[in-house]
PDB file of C-alpha atoms in Angstrom:
ATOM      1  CA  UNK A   1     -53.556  66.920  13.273  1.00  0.00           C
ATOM      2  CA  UNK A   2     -55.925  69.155  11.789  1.00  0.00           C
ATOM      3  CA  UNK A   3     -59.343  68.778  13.140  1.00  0.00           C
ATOM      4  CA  UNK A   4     -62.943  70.341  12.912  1.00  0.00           C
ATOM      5  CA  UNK A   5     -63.737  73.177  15.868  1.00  0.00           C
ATOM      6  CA  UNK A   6     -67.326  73.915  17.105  1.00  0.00           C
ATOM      7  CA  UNK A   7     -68.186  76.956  19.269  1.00  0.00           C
ATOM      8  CA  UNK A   8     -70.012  77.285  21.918  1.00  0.00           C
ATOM      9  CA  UNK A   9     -69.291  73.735  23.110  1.00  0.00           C
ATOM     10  CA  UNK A  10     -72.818  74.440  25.235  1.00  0.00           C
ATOM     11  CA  UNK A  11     -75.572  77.093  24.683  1.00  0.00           C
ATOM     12  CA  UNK A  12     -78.376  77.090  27.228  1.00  0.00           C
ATOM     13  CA  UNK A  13     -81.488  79.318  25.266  1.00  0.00           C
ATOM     14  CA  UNK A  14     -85.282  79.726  26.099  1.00  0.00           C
ATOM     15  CA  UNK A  15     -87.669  78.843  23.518  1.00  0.00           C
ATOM     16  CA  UNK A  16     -88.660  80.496  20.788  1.00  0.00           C
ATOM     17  CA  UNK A  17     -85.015  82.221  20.708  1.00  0.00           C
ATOM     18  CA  UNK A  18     -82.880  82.202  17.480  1.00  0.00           C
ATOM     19  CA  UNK A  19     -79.752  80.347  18.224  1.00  0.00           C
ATOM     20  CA  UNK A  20     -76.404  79.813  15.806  1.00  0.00           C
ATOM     21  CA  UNK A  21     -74.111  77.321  15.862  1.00  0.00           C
ATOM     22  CA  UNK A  22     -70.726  77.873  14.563  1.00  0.00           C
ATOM     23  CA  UNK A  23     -67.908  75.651  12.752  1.00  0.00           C
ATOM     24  CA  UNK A  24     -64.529  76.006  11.058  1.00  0.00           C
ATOM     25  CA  UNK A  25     -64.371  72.405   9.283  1.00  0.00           C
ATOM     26  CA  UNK A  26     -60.701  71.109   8.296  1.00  0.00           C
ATOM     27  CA  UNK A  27     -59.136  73.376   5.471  1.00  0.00           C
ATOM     28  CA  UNK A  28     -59.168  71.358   2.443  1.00  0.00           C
ATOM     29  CA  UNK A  29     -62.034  70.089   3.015  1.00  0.00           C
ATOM     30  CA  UNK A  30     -65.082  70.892   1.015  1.00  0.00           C
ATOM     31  CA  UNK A  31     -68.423  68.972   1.902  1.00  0.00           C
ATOM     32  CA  UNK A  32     -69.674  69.876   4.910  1.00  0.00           C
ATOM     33  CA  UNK A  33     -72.848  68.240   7.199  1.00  0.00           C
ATOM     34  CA  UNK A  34     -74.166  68.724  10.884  1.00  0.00           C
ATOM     35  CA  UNK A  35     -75.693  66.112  12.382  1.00  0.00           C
ATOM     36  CA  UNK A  36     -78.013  65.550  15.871  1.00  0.00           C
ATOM     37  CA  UNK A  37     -77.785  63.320  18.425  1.00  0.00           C
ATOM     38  CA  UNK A  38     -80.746  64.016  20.847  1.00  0.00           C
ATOM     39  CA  UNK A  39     -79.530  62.320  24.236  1.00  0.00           C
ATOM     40  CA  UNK A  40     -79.595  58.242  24.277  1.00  0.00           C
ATOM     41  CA  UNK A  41     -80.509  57.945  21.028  1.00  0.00           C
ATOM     42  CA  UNK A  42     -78.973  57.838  17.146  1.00  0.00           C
ATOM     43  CA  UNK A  43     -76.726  59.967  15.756  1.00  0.00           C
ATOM     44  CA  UNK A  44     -79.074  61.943  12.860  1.00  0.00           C
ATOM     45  CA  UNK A  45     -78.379  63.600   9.439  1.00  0.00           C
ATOM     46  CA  UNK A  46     -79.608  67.134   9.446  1.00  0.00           C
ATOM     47  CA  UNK A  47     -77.953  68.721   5.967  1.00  0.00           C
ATOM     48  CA  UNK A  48     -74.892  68.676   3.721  1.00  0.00           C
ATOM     49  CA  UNK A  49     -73.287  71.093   2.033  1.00  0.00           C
ATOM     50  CA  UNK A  50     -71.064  71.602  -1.127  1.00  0.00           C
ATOM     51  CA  UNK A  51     -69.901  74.435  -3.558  1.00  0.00           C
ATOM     52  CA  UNK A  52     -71.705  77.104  -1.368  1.00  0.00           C
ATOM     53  CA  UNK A  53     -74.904  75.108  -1.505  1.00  0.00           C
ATOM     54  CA  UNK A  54     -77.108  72.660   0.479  1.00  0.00           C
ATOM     55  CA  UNK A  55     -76.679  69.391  -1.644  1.00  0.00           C
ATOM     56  CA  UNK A  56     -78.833  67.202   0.916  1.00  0.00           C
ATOM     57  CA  UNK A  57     -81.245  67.916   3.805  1.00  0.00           C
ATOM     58  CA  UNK A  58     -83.329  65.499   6.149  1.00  0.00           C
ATOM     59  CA  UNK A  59     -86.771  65.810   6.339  1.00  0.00           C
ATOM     60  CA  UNK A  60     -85.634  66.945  10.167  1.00  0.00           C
ATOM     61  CA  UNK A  61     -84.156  70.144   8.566  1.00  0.00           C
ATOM     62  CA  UNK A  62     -87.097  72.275   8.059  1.00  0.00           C
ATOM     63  CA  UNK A  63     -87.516  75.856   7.215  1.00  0.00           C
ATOM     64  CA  UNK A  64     -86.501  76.682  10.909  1.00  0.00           C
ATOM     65  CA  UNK A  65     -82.865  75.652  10.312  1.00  0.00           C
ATOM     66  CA  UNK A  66     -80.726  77.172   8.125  1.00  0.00           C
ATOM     67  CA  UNK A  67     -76.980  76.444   7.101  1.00  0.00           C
ATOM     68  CA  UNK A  68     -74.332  79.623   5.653  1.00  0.00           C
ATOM     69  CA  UNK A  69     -70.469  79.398   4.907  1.00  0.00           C
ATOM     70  CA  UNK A  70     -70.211  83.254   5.579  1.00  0.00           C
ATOM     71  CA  UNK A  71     -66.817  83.597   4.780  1.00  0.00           C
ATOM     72  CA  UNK A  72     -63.834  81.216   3.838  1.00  0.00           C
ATOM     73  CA  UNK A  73     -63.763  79.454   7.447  1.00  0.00           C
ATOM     74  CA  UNK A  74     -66.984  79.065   9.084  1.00  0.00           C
ATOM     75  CA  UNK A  75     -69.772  77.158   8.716  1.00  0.00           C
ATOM     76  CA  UNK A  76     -73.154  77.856  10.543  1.00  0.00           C
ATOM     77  CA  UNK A  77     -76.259  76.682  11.431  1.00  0.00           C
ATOM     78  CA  UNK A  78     -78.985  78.626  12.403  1.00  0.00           C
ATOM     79  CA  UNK A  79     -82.104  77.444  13.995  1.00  0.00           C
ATOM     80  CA  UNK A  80     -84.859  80.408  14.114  1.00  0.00           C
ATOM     81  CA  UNK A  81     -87.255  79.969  16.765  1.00  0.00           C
ATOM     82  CA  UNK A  82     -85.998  76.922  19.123  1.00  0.00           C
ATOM     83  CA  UNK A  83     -88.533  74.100  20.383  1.00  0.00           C
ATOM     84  CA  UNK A  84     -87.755  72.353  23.858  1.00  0.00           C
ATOM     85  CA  UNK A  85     -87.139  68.926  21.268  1.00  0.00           C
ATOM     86  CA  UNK A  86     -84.059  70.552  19.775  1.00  0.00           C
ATOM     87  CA  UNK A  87     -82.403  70.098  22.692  1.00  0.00           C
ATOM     88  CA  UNK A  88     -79.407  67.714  21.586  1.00  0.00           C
ATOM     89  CA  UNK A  89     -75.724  67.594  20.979  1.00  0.00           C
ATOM     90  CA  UNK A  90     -75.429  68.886  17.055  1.00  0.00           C
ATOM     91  CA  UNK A  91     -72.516  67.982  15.515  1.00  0.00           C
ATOM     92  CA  UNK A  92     -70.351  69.950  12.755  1.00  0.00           C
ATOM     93  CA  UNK A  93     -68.541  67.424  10.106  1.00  0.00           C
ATOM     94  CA  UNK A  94     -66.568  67.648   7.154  1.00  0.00           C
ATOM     95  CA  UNK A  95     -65.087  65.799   4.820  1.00  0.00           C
ATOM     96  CA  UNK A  96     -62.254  65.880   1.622  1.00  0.00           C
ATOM     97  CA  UNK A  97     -63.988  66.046  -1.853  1.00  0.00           C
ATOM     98  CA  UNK A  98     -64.406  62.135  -3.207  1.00  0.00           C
ATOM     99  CA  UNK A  99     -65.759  61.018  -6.753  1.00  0.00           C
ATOM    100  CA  UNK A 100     -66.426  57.425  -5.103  1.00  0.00           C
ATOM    101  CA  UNK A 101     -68.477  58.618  -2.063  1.00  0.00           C
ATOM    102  CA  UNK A 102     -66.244  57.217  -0.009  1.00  0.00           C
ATOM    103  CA  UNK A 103     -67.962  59.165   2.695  1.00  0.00           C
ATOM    104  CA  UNK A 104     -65.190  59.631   5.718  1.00  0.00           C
ATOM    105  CA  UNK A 105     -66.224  61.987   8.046  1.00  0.00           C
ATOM    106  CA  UNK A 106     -64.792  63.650  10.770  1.00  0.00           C
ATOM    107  CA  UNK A 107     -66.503  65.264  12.960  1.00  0.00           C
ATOM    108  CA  UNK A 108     -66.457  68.147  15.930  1.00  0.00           C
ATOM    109  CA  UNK A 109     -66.729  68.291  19.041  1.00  0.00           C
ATOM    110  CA  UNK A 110     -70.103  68.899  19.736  1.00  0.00           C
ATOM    111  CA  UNK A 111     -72.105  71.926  20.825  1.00  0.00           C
ATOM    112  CA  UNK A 112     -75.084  71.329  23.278  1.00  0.00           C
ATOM    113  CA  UNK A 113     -78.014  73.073  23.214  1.00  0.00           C
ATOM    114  CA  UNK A 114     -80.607  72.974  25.682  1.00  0.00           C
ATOM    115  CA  UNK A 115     -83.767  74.895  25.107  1.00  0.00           C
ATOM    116  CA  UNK A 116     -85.749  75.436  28.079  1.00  0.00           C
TER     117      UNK A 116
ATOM    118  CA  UNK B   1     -86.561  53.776   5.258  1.00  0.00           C
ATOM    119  CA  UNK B   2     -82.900  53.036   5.189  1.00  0.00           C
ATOM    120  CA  UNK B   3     -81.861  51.451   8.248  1.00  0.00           C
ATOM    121  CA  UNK B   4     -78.348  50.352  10.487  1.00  0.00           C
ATOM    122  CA  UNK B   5     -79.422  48.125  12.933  1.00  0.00           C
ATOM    123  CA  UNK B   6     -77.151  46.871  15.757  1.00  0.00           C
ATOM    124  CA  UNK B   7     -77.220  44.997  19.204  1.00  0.00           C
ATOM    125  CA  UNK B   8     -77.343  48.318  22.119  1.00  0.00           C
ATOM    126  CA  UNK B   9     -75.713  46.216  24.179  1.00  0.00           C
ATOM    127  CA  UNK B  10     -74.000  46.337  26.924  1.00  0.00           C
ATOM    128  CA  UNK B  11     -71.375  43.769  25.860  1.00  0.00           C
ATOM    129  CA  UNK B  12     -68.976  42.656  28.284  1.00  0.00           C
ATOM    130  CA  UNK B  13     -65.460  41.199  27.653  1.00  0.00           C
ATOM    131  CA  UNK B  14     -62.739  41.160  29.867  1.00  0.00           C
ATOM    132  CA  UNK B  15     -59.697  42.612  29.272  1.00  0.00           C
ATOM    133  CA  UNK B  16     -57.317  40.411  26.854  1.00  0.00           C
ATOM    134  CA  UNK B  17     -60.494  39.296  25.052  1.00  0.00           C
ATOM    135  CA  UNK B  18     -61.736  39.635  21.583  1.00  0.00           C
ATOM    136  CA  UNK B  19     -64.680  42.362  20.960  1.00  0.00           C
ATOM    137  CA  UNK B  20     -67.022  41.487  18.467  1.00  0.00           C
ATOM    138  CA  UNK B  21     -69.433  44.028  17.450  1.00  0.00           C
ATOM    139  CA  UNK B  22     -72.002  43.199  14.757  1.00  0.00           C
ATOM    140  CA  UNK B  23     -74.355  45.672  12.091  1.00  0.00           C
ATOM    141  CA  UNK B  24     -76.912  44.343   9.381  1.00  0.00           C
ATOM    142  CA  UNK B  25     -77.936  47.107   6.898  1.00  0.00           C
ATOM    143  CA  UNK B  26     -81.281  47.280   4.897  1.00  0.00           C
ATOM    144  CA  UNK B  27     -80.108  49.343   1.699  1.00  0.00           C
ATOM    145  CA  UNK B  28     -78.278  46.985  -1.124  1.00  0.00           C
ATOM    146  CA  UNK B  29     -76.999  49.907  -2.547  1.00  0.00           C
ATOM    147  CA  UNK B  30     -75.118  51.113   0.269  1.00  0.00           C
ATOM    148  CA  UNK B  31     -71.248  50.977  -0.386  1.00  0.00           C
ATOM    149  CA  UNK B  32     -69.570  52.574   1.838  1.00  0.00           C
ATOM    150  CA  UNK B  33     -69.754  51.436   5.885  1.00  0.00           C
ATOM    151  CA  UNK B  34     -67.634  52.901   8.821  1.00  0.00           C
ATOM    152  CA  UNK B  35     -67.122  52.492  12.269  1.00  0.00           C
ATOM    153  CA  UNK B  36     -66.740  55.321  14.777  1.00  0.00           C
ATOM    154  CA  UNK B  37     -66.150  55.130  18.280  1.00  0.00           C
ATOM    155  CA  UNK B  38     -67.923  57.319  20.770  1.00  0.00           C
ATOM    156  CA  UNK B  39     -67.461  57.644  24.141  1.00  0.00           C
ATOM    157  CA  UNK B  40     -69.910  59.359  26.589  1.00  0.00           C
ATOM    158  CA  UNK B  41     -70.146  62.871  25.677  1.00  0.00           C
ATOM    159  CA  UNK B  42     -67.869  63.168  22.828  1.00  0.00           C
ATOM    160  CA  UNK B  43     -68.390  63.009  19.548  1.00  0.00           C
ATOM    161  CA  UNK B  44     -67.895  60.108  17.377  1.00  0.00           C
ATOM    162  CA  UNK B  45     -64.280  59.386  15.716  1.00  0.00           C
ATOM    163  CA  UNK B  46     -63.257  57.154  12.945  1.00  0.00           C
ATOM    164  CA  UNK B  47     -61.971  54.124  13.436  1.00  0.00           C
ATOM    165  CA  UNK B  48     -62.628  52.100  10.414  1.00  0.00           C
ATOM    166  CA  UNK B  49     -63.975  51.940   7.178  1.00  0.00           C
ATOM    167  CA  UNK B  50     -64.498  48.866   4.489  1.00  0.00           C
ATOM    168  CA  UNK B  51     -65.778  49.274   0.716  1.00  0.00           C
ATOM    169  CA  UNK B  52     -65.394  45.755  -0.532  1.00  0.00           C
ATOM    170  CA  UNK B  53     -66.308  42.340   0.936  1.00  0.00           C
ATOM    171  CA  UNK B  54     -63.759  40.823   2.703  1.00  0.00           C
ATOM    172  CA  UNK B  55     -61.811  41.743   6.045  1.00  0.00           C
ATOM    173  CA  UNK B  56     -59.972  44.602   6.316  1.00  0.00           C
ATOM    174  CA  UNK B  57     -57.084  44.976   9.456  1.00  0.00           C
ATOM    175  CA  UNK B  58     -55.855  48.520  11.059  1.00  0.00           C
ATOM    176  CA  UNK B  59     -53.641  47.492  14.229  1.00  0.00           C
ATOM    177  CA  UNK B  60     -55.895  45.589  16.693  1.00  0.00           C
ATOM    178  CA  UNK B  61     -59.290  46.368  14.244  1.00  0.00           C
ATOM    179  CA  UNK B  62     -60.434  44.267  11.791  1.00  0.00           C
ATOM    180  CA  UNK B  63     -63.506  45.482   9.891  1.00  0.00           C
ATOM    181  CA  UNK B  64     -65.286  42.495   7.880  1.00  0.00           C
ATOM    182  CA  UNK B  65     -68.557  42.919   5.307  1.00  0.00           C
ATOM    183  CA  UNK B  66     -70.426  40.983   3.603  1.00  0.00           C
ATOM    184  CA  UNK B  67     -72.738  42.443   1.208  1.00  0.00           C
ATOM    185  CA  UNK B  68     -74.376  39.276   0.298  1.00  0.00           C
ATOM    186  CA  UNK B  69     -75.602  39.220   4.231  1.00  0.00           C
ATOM    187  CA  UNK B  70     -75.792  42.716   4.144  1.00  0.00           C
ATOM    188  CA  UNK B  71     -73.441  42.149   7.452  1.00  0.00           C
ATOM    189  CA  UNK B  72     -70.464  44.180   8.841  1.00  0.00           C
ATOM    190  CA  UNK B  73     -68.806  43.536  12.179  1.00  0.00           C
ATOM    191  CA  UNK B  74     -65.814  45.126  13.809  1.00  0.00           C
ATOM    192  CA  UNK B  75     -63.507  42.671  15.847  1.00  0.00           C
ATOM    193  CA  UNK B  76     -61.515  44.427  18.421  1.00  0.00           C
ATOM    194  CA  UNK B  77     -58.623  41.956  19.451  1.00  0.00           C
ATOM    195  CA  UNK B  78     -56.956  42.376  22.845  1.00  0.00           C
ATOM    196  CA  UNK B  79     -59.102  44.438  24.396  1.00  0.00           C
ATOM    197  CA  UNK B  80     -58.548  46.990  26.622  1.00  0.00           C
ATOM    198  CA  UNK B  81     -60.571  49.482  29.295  1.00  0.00           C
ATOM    199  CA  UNK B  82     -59.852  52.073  26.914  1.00  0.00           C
ATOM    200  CA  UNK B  83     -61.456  50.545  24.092  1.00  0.00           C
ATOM    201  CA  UNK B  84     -65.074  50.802  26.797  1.00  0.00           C
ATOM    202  CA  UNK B  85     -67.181  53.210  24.217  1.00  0.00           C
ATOM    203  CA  UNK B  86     -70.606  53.049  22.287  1.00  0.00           C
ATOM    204  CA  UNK B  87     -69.262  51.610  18.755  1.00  0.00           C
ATOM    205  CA  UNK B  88     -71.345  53.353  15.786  1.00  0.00           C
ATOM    206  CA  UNK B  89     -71.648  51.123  12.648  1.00  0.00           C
ATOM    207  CA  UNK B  90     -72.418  54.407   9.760  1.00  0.00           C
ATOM    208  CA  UNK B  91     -73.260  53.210   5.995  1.00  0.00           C
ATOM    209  CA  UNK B  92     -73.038  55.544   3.023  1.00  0.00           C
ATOM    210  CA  UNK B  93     -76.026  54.847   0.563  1.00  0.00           C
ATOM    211  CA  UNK B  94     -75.161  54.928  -3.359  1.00  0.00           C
ATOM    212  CA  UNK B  95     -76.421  58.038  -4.901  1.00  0.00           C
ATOM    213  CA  UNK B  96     -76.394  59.784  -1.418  1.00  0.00           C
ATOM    214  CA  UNK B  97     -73.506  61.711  -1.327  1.00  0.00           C
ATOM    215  CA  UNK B  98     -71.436  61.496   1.711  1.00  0.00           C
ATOM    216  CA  UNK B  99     -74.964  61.233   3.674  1.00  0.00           C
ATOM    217  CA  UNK B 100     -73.856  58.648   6.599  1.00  0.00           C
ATOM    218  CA  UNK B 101     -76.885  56.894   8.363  1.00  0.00           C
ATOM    219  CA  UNK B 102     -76.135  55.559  11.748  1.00  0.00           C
ATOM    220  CA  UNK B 103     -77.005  52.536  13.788  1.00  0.00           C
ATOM    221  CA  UNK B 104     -77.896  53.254  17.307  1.00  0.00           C
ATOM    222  CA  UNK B 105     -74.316  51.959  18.100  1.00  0.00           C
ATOM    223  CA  UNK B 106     -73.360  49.156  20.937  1.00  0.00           C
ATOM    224  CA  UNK B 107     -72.348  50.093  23.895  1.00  0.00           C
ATOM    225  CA  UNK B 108     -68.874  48.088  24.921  1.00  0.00           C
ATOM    226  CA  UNK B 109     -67.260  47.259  28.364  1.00  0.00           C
ATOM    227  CA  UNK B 110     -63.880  45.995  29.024  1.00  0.00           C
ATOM    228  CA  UNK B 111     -63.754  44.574  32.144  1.00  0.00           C
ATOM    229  CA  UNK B 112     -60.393  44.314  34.001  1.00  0.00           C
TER     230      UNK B 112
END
């Protein structure tokens, strides 16, 4: 069953470091989000994107994150200079392109950062 | 602010039993509501989703909404230990894309 991959599954980083997240989504799909989920709490929107372009962003995603599709397989976020709060689980998602919205996403594994 | 509320829990049935897991929503024009299943440390995998009032049954899963209410529950029937996970109720806003906005998700125990 195809599924979405995220590497590393853990990244330990000191703050203030640049740190990328990578993600190969499922092949046909073509909308692609990460999400957080800061330990014991909800899982949060960050961004979407579609058509080589962020289509949606939370007001969580500020101009320290950044999202690329870099080639025809990856998807990555980028977070420039990490605080000790972005320590969480952030999770890669995709999903298959839907006129009604129907919004089923499947998501990754998870990659944990911890910023110390 | 668009919210997904649910019960944290922990709810307790034993084994056998019938789960019943319960989500309001704030947003009338949300549309679209799921429900993943996460268990500790793993991300969170689709189990269900429901578009139009009513019940809808997958196997031992029956997803029910309610837009009047603004209401949708997941009933899990015959539970089992394995089912013991934090249940995520996820609605999809009109107008927001594929945007999902979680509840904080209830965490279930099957006892044997």
């Amino acid at each position: 069953e195809p599924e979405v991959t995220q590497t590393p599954s853990h990244q330990v980083t000191q703050m203030g470091q640049e740190v990328i997240l990578r993600c190969v989504p499922i092949s046909n799909h073509l909308y692609f989000y990460w999400y957080r989920q800061i330990l014991g709490q909800k899982v949060e929107f960050l961004v979407s994107f579609y058509n080589n372009e962020i289509s949606e962003k939370s007001e969580i995603f500020d101009d320290q994150f950044s999202v690329e599709r870099p080639d025809g397989s990856n998807f990555t976020l980028k977070i420039r200079s990490t605080k000790l709060e972005d320590s969480a689980m952030y999770f890669c998602a995709s999903s298959v392109p839907d006129t009604s919205n129907t919004g089923e996403l499947f998501f990754g594994e998870g990659s944990r950062l911890t910023v110390l | 602010q668009k919210e997904v509320e649910q019960n944290s829990g922990p709810l307790s049935v034993p084994e056998g039993a019938i789960a019943s897991l319960n989500c309001t929503y704030s947003d009338r024009g949300s549309q679209s509501f799921f429900w993943y299943r996460q268990y500790s440390g793993k991300s969170p995998e689709l189990i269900m989703s429901i578009y139009s009032n009513g019940d809808k049954e997958d196997g031992r899963f029956t997803a029910q909404l309610n837009k009047a209410s603004q209401y949708v529950s997941l009933l899990i029937r015959d539970s089992q230990p394995s089912d013991s996970a934090t249940y995520l109720c996820a609605v999809n806003v009109r107008g927001g894309g594929n945007k999902l906005t979680f509840g904080t998700g209830t965490q279930l125990k099957v006892e044997l």
